[in-house]
Amino acid sequence: MEKSLHGSTLFVTLSLFFYIPVSICVPFILFHGIQDQCSNGGVSSFTQLLSNLSSSPGFCLEIGNGEQDSVPMPLMQQASVACEKVQEMKEVGQGYNIVAQSQGNLVARGLIEFCDNAPPVFNYVSLGGPHAGISDIPKCTSPVCKLLKTEVYTDYVQDHIAPSGYIKIPTDIKEYLKHSKYLPNLNNEIPNKRNPTFNNRFSSLHNLVLVMFQGDTVVIPKESSWFGFYPDGASSPLLIPQETKLYIEDWIGLKTLDAAGKVKFVSVPGEHLKMEQNDVVKYIVPYLQSKPKLASECKLNRKTI
Protein backbone atom coordinates (compact mmCIF):
# COMPACT_ATOMS: atom_id res chain seq x y z
CA MET A 1 0.00 0.00 0.00
CA GLU A 2 2.79 2.42 0.97
CA LYS A 3 4.71 1.51 -2.17
CA SER A 4 1.59 2.16 -4.26
CA LEU A 5 1.10 5.56 -2.59
CA HIS A 6 4.70 6.56 -3.30
CA GLY A 7 4.23 5.52 -6.92
CA SER A 8 1.08 7.61 -7.25
CA THR A 9 2.76 10.61 -5.68
CA LEU A 10 5.68 10.28 -8.08
CA PHE A 11 3.29 10.05 -11.04
CA VAL A 12 1.42 13.20 -9.99
CA THR A 13 4.69 15.06 -9.39
CA LEU A 14 6.05 14.10 -12.80
CA SER A 15 2.74 14.97 -14.45
CA LEU A 16 2.79 18.44 -12.89
CA PHE A 17 6.40 18.88 -13.95
CA PHE A 18 5.74 18.04 -17.57
CA TYR A 19 2.69 20.34 -17.74
CA ILE A 20 4.57 23.41 -16.56
CA PRO A 21 4.75 25.69 -19.61
CA VAL A 22 8.22 26.48 -20.89
CA SER A 23 7.24 30.10 -21.44
CA ILE A 24 4.57 31.64 -19.22
CA CYS A 25 4.03 34.64 -21.50
CA VAL A 26 3.72 34.81 -25.25
CA PRO A 27 5.34 38.06 -26.44
CA PHE A 28 4.28 39.98 -29.51
CA ILE A 29 6.18 41.86 -32.18
CA LEU A 30 4.81 44.97 -33.88
CA PHE A 31 5.71 45.93 -37.45
CA HIS A 32 5.02 49.57 -38.28
CA GLY A 33 4.03 50.96 -41.66
CA ILE A 34 5.80 52.95 -44.34
CA GLN A 35 7.54 56.24 -43.42
CA ASP A 36 7.25 55.48 -39.73
CA GLN A 37 9.56 54.09 -37.08
CA CYS A 38 9.47 52.42 -33.69
CA SER A 39 10.65 55.52 -31.83
CA ASN A 40 7.87 57.71 -33.19
CA GLY A 41 5.26 58.64 -30.62
CA GLY A 42 2.32 56.91 -32.29
CA VAL A 43 4.07 53.58 -32.79
CA SER A 44 5.72 53.68 -29.37
CA SER A 45 2.46 54.50 -27.60
CA PHE A 46 0.54 51.84 -29.54
CA THR A 47 3.06 49.14 -28.67
CA GLN A 48 2.91 50.12 -25.01
CA LEU A 49 -0.91 50.23 -25.07
CA LEU A 50 -1.12 46.72 -26.49
CA SER A 51 1.35 45.48 -23.90
CA ASN A 52 -0.59 47.07 -21.05
CA LEU A 53 -3.99 45.83 -22.24
CA SER A 54 -2.85 42.29 -22.99
CA SER A 55 -0.41 41.86 -20.09
CA SER A 56 2.12 40.55 -22.59
CA PRO A 57 5.60 41.85 -23.39
CA GLY A 58 5.73 43.72 -26.68
CA PHE A 59 8.58 44.57 -29.03
CA CYS A 60 8.65 46.88 -32.03
CA LEU A 61 10.93 45.45 -34.71
CA GLU A 62 12.85 48.08 -36.63
CA ILE A 63 14.15 47.51 -40.14
CA GLY A 64 17.36 49.44 -40.76
CA ASN A 65 16.84 53.14 -40.07
CA GLY A 66 13.09 52.80 -39.88
CA GLU A 67 11.45 55.74 -41.61
CA GLN A 68 14.47 56.37 -43.83
CA ASP A 69 14.68 52.78 -45.08
CA SER A 70 10.96 51.97 -45.28
CA VAL A 71 10.73 53.36 -48.84
CA PRO A 72 14.08 52.67 -50.59
CA MET A 73 14.81 49.24 -49.12
CA PRO A 74 13.21 46.45 -51.23
CA LEU A 75 10.66 44.38 -49.32
CA MET A 76 12.56 41.13 -49.81
CA GLN A 77 15.53 42.73 -48.08
CA GLN A 78 13.28 44.07 -45.32
CA ALA A 79 11.87 40.59 -44.76
CA SER A 80 15.40 39.17 -44.67
CA VAL A 81 16.43 41.69 -42.01
CA ALA A 82 13.34 40.83 -39.97
CA CYS A 83 14.18 37.13 -40.25
CA GLU A 84 17.71 37.64 -38.97
CA LYS A 85 16.56 39.77 -36.05
CA VAL A 86 13.85 37.35 -34.94
CA GLN A 87 16.22 34.39 -35.15
CA GLU A 88 18.49 36.18 -32.68
CA MET A 89 15.73 37.13 -30.21
CA LYS A 90 15.78 34.89 -27.15
CA GLU A 91 12.52 36.46 -25.96
CA VAL A 92 10.52 34.90 -28.82
CA GLY A 93 12.36 31.59 -29.01
CA GLN A 94 9.30 29.59 -27.91
CA GLY A 95 6.94 31.40 -30.27
CA TYR A 96 5.25 34.77 -30.51
CA ASN A 97 2.34 36.78 -31.92
CA ILE A 98 2.43 39.52 -34.55
CA VAL A 99 0.62 42.82 -34.97
CA ALA A 100 1.40 44.64 -38.22
CA GLN A 101 0.38 47.97 -39.70
CA SER A 102 -0.08 48.74 -43.40
CA GLN A 103 3.13 47.96 -45.38
CA GLY A 104 4.54 46.30 -42.27
CA ASN A 105 2.16 43.42 -42.98
CA LEU A 106 4.09 42.46 -46.09
CA VAL A 107 7.31 42.37 -44.07
CA ALA A 108 5.57 40.30 -41.40
CA ARG A 109 4.20 37.85 -43.94
CA GLY A 110 7.62 37.59 -45.57
CA LEU A 111 8.98 36.66 -42.16
CA ILE A 112 6.29 34.00 -41.71
CA GLU A 113 6.59 32.48 -45.18
CA PHE A 114 10.23 32.93 -46.18
CA CYS A 115 12.22 32.69 -42.93
CA ASP A 116 13.87 29.32 -42.29
CA ASN A 117 14.47 27.98 -38.77
CA ALA A 118 12.41 30.75 -37.20
CA PRO A 119 10.31 30.54 -34.01
CA PRO A 120 6.63 29.82 -34.68
CA VAL A 121 4.09 32.58 -35.05
CA PHE A 122 0.85 31.80 -33.22
CA ASN A 123 -1.58 34.67 -33.82
CA TYR A 124 -1.22 37.30 -36.53
CA VAL A 125 -3.26 40.53 -36.44
CA SER A 126 -3.15 42.54 -39.67
CA LEU A 127 -4.19 46.20 -39.63
CA GLY A 128 -4.87 47.67 -43.07
CA GLY A 129 -2.46 45.38 -44.88
CA PRO A 130 -2.30 45.49 -48.71
CA HIS A 131 -2.24 41.71 -48.88
CA ALA A 132 -3.65 41.33 -52.39
CA GLY A 133 -1.81 44.40 -53.64
CA ILE A 134 -2.84 47.96 -54.43
CA SER A 135 -4.13 48.97 -57.83
CA ASP A 136 -3.52 52.71 -57.49
CA ILE A 137 -1.71 55.35 -55.44
CA PRO A 138 -4.17 58.19 -54.91
CA LYS A 139 -3.37 61.72 -53.79
CA CYS A 140 0.34 61.38 -54.50
CA THR A 141 2.26 63.64 -56.91
CA SER A 142 5.85 63.26 -55.70
CA PRO A 143 8.61 62.11 -58.10
CA VAL A 144 8.56 58.72 -56.38
CA CYS A 145 4.84 58.35 -57.01
CA LYS A 146 5.27 59.35 -60.64
CA LEU A 147 7.83 56.56 -61.06
CA LEU A 148 5.46 54.10 -59.41
CA LYS A 149 2.68 55.11 -61.77
CA THR A 150 4.73 55.02 -64.98
CA GLU A 151 7.63 52.60 -64.48
CA VAL A 152 6.51 50.35 -61.65
CA TYR A 153 7.60 47.10 -63.29
CA THR A 154 11.10 48.21 -64.27
CA ASP A 155 14.05 46.70 -62.42
CA TYR A 156 15.19 50.10 -61.16
CA VAL A 157 11.88 50.92 -59.47
CA GLN A 158 11.45 47.39 -58.12
CA ASP A 159 14.93 47.54 -56.57
CA HIS A 160 14.66 51.04 -55.09
CA ILE A 161 11.05 51.75 -54.08
CA ALA A 162 9.46 49.31 -51.62
CA PRO A 163 5.78 49.91 -52.51
CA SER A 164 6.50 48.82 -56.07
CA GLY A 165 6.69 45.32 -54.66
CA TYR A 166 2.95 45.25 -53.99
CA ILE A 167 1.50 47.41 -56.75
CA LYS A 168 -0.69 45.11 -58.81
CA ILE A 169 -2.27 46.62 -61.92
CA PRO A 170 -5.14 44.22 -62.67
CA THR A 171 -5.13 45.05 -66.40
CA ASP A 172 -1.41 44.34 -66.67
CA ILE A 173 -1.12 40.98 -64.93
CA LYS A 174 1.40 39.56 -67.40
CA GLU A 175 3.94 42.30 -66.60
CA TYR A 176 3.13 42.09 -62.90
CA LEU A 177 3.84 38.37 -62.70
CA LYS A 178 6.97 38.71 -64.82
CA HIS A 179 8.59 41.76 -63.23
CA SER A 180 7.16 42.41 -59.74
CA LYS A 181 9.76 41.05 -57.33
CA TYR A 182 7.81 40.59 -54.12
CA LEU A 183 4.05 40.12 -53.97
CA PRO A 184 3.79 37.42 -56.68
CA ASN A 185 6.20 35.30 -54.62
CA LEU A 186 4.59 36.15 -51.28
CA ASN A 187 1.14 35.21 -52.57
CA ASN A 188 2.41 32.14 -54.47
CA GLU A 189 0.87 33.54 -57.65
CA ILE A 190 3.38 32.43 -60.27
CA PRO A 191 2.13 29.34 -62.13
CA ASN A 192 4.41 26.30 -61.94
CA LYS A 193 6.49 28.02 -59.24
CA ARG A 194 4.19 27.74 -56.25
CA ASN A 195 6.09 26.80 -53.12
CA PRO A 196 4.19 24.48 -50.74
CA THR A 197 6.45 25.58 -47.87
CA PHE A 198 4.96 29.08 -47.98
CA ASN A 199 1.49 27.56 -47.82
CA ASN A 200 2.39 25.26 -44.94
CA ARG A 201 3.93 28.04 -42.88
CA PHE A 202 1.09 30.50 -43.36
CA SER A 203 -1.63 27.91 -42.76
CA SER A 204 0.04 26.88 -39.48
CA LEU A 205 -1.14 30.11 -37.81
CA HIS A 206 -3.50 29.60 -34.88
CA ASN A 207 -5.48 32.74 -35.71
CA LEU A 208 -5.41 35.29 -38.53
CA VAL A 209 -7.20 38.57 -37.86
CA LEU A 210 -7.64 40.75 -40.95
CA VAL A 211 -8.77 44.29 -40.09
CA MET A 212 -10.13 46.48 -42.89
CA PHE A 213 -10.80 50.19 -42.35
CA GLN A 214 -14.08 51.30 -43.92
CA GLY A 215 -12.76 54.77 -44.74
CA ASP A 216 -9.40 53.59 -46.06
CA THR A 217 -8.15 55.66 -49.01
CA VAL A 218 -4.54 54.46 -48.76
CA VAL A 219 -5.03 50.77 -49.54
CA ILE A 220 -6.83 50.68 -52.90
CA PRO A 221 -9.01 48.70 -52.93
CA LYS A 222 -9.51 48.63 -49.18
CA GLU A 223 -10.74 45.03 -49.51
CA SER A 224 -7.13 44.05 -50.19
CA SER A 225 -6.83 44.08 -46.40
CA TRP A 226 -9.00 40.94 -46.53
CA PHE A 227 -7.23 39.53 -49.65
CA GLY A 228 -10.05 40.79 -51.86
CA PHE A 229 -9.09 42.15 -55.30
CA TYR A 230 -10.07 42.43 -58.95
CA PRO A 231 -10.09 39.53 -61.42
CA ASP A 232 -7.04 39.18 -63.65
CA GLY A 233 -7.30 41.43 -66.68
CA ALA A 234 -10.10 43.68 -65.42
CA SER A 235 -10.67 46.52 -62.97
CA SER A 236 -14.13 45.27 -62.04
CA PRO A 237 -15.94 43.67 -60.41
CA LEU A 238 -14.26 43.71 -57.02
CA LEU A 239 -13.97 40.14 -55.78
CA ILE A 240 -14.46 39.21 -52.17
CA PRO A 241 -11.63 37.03 -50.79
CA GLN A 242 -13.55 33.77 -51.29
CA GLU A 243 -14.00 34.56 -55.02
CA THR A 244 -10.30 35.05 -55.79
CA LYS A 245 -8.07 32.40 -57.31
CA LEU A 246 -5.67 32.83 -54.38
CA TYR A 247 -8.43 31.62 -52.05
CA ILE A 248 -10.16 29.07 -54.29
CA GLU A 249 -6.91 27.33 -55.25
CA ASP A 250 -5.51 27.91 -51.75
CA TRP A 251 -2.14 29.24 -52.89
CA ILE A 252 -0.99 30.36 -49.41
CA GLY A 253 -3.36 28.41 -47.16
CA LEU A 254 -5.96 31.15 -46.60
CA LYS A 255 -8.79 28.79 -47.51
CA THR A 256 -7.38 26.14 -45.18
CA LEU A 257 -7.25 28.60 -42.30
CA ASP A 258 -10.75 29.89 -43.04
CA ALA A 259 -12.22 26.39 -43.24
CA ALA A 260 -10.77 25.71 -39.79
CA GLY A 261 -12.43 28.83 -38.38
CA LYS A 262 -9.09 30.56 -37.83
CA VAL A 263 -9.65 33.67 -40.01
CA LYS A 264 -11.47 36.70 -38.64
CA PHE A 265 -12.58 39.22 -41.26
CA VAL A 266 -13.00 42.43 -39.29
CA SER A 267 -14.34 45.75 -40.58
CA VAL A 268 -14.01 48.87 -38.46
CA PRO A 269 -15.01 52.48 -39.09
CA GLY A 270 -12.39 55.13 -39.71
CA GLU A 271 -9.55 56.04 -42.02
CA HIS A 272 -6.40 54.01 -42.62
CA LEU A 273 -5.01 52.77 -39.26
CA LYS A 274 -7.39 55.04 -37.30
CA MET A 275 -8.74 52.60 -34.74
CA GLU A 276 -10.81 53.37 -31.66
CA GLN A 277 -9.56 51.88 -28.40
CA ASN A 278 -12.72 49.86 -27.88
CA ASP A 279 -12.06 48.16 -31.23
CA VAL A 280 -8.44 47.57 -30.20
CA VAL A 281 -9.69 45.88 -27.06
CA LYS A 282 -12.26 43.84 -28.99
CA TYR A 283 -10.28 42.75 -32.04
CA ILE A 284 -6.58 42.82 -31.15
CA VAL A 285 -6.04 42.30 -27.43
CA PRO A 286 -7.68 38.83 -27.17
CA TYR A 287 -5.05 37.46 -29.57
CA LEU A 288 -2.16 38.82 -27.52
CA GLN A 289 -3.53 38.24 -24.06
CA SER A 290 -1.64 36.26 -21.44
CA LYS A 291 -3.56 33.94 -19.16
CA PRO A 292 -4.90 35.83 -16.11
CA LYS A 293 -3.09 33.61 -13.61
CA LEU A 294 0.20 34.24 -15.32
CA ALA A 295 -0.20 37.90 -16.26
CA SER A 296 1.35 39.16 -13.03
CA GLU A 297 4.50 37.20 -13.81
CA CYS A 298 4.95 38.73 -17.27
CA LYS A 299 7.49 41.50 -17.66
CA LEU A 300 5.54 44.24 -19.39
CA ASN A 301 7.67 46.42 -21.57
CA ARG A 302 7.90 48.24 -24.84
CA LYS A 303 11.18 47.61 -26.55
CA THR A 304 12.62 48.36 -29.96
CA ILE A 305 14.67 45.59 -31.56
PDB file of N, CA, C and O in Angstrom, residues 152-155 158 172-182 184-185 189-191 193:
ATOM      1  N   VAL A 152       6.544  51.217 -62.831  1.00  0.00           N
ATOM      2  CA  VAL A 152       6.508  50.355 -61.650  1.00  0.00           C
ATOM      3  C   VAL A 152       7.157  48.996 -61.867  1.00  0.00           C
ATOM      4  O   VAL A 152       7.771  48.428 -60.951  1.00  0.00           O
ATOM      5  N   TYR A 153       7.079  48.441 -63.072  1.00  0.00           N
ATOM      6  CA  TYR A 153       7.603  47.096 -63.294  1.00  0.00           C
ATOM      7  C   TYR A 153       8.987  47.075 -63.931  1.00  0.00           C
ATOM      8  O   TYR A 153       9.417  46.047 -64.469  1.00  0.00           O
ATOM      9  N   THR A 154       9.705  48.192 -63.830  1.00  0.00           N
ATOM     10  CA  THR A 154      11.101  48.210 -64.273  1.00  0.00           C
ATOM     11  C   THR A 154      11.987  47.736 -63.126  1.00  0.00           C
ATOM     12  O   THR A 154      11.629  47.861 -61.946  1.00  0.00           O
ATOM     13  N   ASP A 155      13.138  47.197 -63.450  1.00  0.00           N
ATOM     14  CA  ASP A 155      14.054  46.705 -62.419  1.00  0.00           C
ATOM     15  C   ASP A 155      14.484  47.815 -61.465  1.00  0.00           C
ATOM     16  O   ASP A 155      14.604  47.594 -60.259  1.00  0.00           O
ATOM     17  N   GLN A 158      11.644  48.556 -58.989  1.00  0.00           N
ATOM     18  CA  GLN A 158      11.455  47.393 -58.122  1.00  0.00           C
ATOM     19  C   GLN A 158      12.570  47.268 -57.078  1.00  0.00           C
ATOM     20  O   GLN A 158      12.342  46.823 -55.964  1.00  0.00           O
ATOM     21  N   ASP A 172      -2.767  44.582 -66.170  1.00  0.00           N
ATOM     22  CA  ASP A 172      -1.405  44.338 -66.670  1.00  0.00           C
ATOM     23  C   ASP A 172      -0.767  43.173 -65.905  1.00  0.00           C
ATOM     24  O   ASP A 172       0.384  43.237 -65.483  1.00  0.00           O
ATOM     25  N   ILE A 173      -1.547  42.125 -65.748  1.00  0.00           N
ATOM     26  CA  ILE A 173      -1.120  40.984 -64.930  1.00  0.00           C
ATOM     27  C   ILE A 173       0.124  40.299 -65.495  1.00  0.00           C
ATOM     28  O   ILE A 173       0.989  39.838 -64.743  1.00  0.00           O
ATOM     29  N   LYS A 174       0.245  40.221 -66.805  1.00  0.00           N
ATOM     30  CA  LYS A 174       1.400  39.557 -67.400  1.00  0.00           C
ATOM     31  C   LYS A 174       2.698  40.226 -66.968  1.00  0.00           C
ATOM     32  O   LYS A 174       3.655  39.559 -66.559  1.00  0.00           O
ATOM     33  N   GLU A 175       2.747  41.563 -67.020  1.00  0.00           N
ATOM     34  CA  GLU A 175       3.939  42.297 -66.602  1.00  0.00           C
ATOM     35  C   GLU A 175       4.143  42.193 -65.103  1.00  0.00           C
ATOM     36  O   GLU A 175       5.283  42.082 -64.629  1.00  0.00           O
ATOM     37  N   TYR A 176       3.057  42.228 -64.362  1.00  0.00           N
ATOM     38  CA  TYR A 176       3.128  42.095 -62.897  1.00  0.00           C
ATOM     39  C   TYR A 176       3.781  40.769 -62.501  1.00  0.00           C
ATOM     40  O   TYR A 176       4.722  40.735 -61.703  1.00  0.00           O
ATOM     41  N   LEU A 177       3.300  39.683 -63.046  1.00  0.00           N
ATOM     42  CA  LEU A 177       3.843  38.371 -62.699  1.00  0.00           C
ATOM     43  C   LEU A 177       5.290  38.208 -63.155  1.00  0.00           C
ATOM     44  O   LEU A 177       6.075  37.522 -62.519  1.00  0.00           O
ATOM     45  N   LYS A 178       5.628  38.856 -64.259  1.00  0.00           N
ATOM     46  CA  LYS A 178       6.966  38.713 -64.820  1.00  0.00           C
ATOM     47  C   LYS A 178       7.991  39.596 -64.111  1.00  0.00           C
ATOM     48  O   LYS A 178       9.146  39.182 -63.905  1.00  0.00           O
ATOM     49  N   HIS A 179       7.602  40.800 -63.700  1.00  0.00           N
ATOM     50  CA  HIS A 179       8.587  41.763 -63.232  1.00  0.00           C
ATOM     51  C   HIS A 179       8.454  42.194 -61.768  1.00  0.00           C
ATOM     52  O   HIS A 179       9.421  42.716 -61.205  1.00  0.00           O
ATOM     53  N   SER A 180       7.285  42.038 -61.159  1.00  0.00           N
ATOM     54  CA  SER A 180       7.158  42.406 -59.745  1.00  0.00           C
ATOM     55  C   SER A 180       7.952  41.406 -58.903  1.00  0.00           C
ATOM     56  O   SER A 180       7.794  40.193 -59.069  1.00  0.00           O
ATOM     57  N   LYS A 181       8.803  41.912 -58.017  1.00  0.00           N
ATOM     58  CA  LYS A 181       9.764  41.047 -57.335  1.00  0.00           C
ATOM     59  C   LYS A 181       9.365  40.618 -55.923  1.00  0.00           C
ATOM     60  O   LYS A 181      10.140  39.938 -55.251  1.00  0.00           O
ATOM     61  N   TYR A 182       8.153  40.976 -55.496  1.00  0.00           N
ATOM     62  CA  TYR A 182       7.814  40.587 -54.120  1.00  0.00           C
ATOM     63  C   TYR A 182       6.446  39.914 -53.992  1.00  0.00           C
ATOM     64  O   TYR A 182       6.372  38.733 -53.664  1.00  0.00           O
ATOM     65  N   PRO A 184       4.092  38.690 -55.999  1.00  0.00           N
ATOM     66  CA  PRO A 184       3.787  37.422 -56.677  1.00  0.00           C
ATOM     67  C   PRO A 184       4.395  36.215 -55.967  1.00  0.00           C
ATOM     68  O   PRO A 184       3.796  35.137 -55.941  1.00  0.00           O
ATOM     69  N   ASN A 185       5.581  36.388 -55.376  1.00  0.00           N
ATOM     70  CA  ASN A 185       6.200  35.297 -54.616  1.00  0.00           C
ATOM     71  C   ASN A 185       5.504  35.111 -53.273  1.00  0.00           C
ATOM     72  O   ASN A 185       5.234  33.979 -52.854  1.00  0.00           O
ATOM     73  N   GLU A 189       1.699  33.316 -56.472  1.00  0.00           N
ATOM     74  CA  GLU A 189       0.869  33.541 -57.653  1.00  0.00           C
ATOM     75  C   GLU A 189       1.451  33.002 -58.957  1.00  0.00           C
ATOM     76  O   GLU A 189       0.719  32.850 -59.933  1.00  0.00           O
ATOM     77  N   ILE A 190       2.742  32.774 -59.001  1.00  0.00           N
ATOM     78  CA  ILE A 190       3.385  32.430 -60.270  1.00  0.00           C
ATOM     79  C   ILE A 190       3.123  30.963 -60.634  1.00  0.00           C
ATOM     80  O   ILE A 190       3.532  30.054 -59.899  1.00  0.00           O
ATOM     81  N   PRO A 191       2.430  30.722 -61.734  1.00  0.00           N
ATOM     82  CA  PRO A 191       2.126  29.337 -62.133  1.00  0.00           C
ATOM     83  C   PRO A 191       3.396  28.499 -62.269  1.00  0.00           C
ATOM     84  O   PRO A 191       4.425  28.981 -62.729  1.00  0.00           O
ATOM     85  N   LYS A 193       5.430  27.673 -60.184  1.00  0.00           N
ATOM     86  CA  LYS A 193       6.487  28.018 -59.244  1.00  0.00           C
ATOM     87  C   LYS A 193       5.942  28.178 -57.822  1.00  0.00           C
ATOM     88  O   LYS A 193       6.558  28.826 -56.984  1.00  0.00           O
TER      89      LYS A 193
END
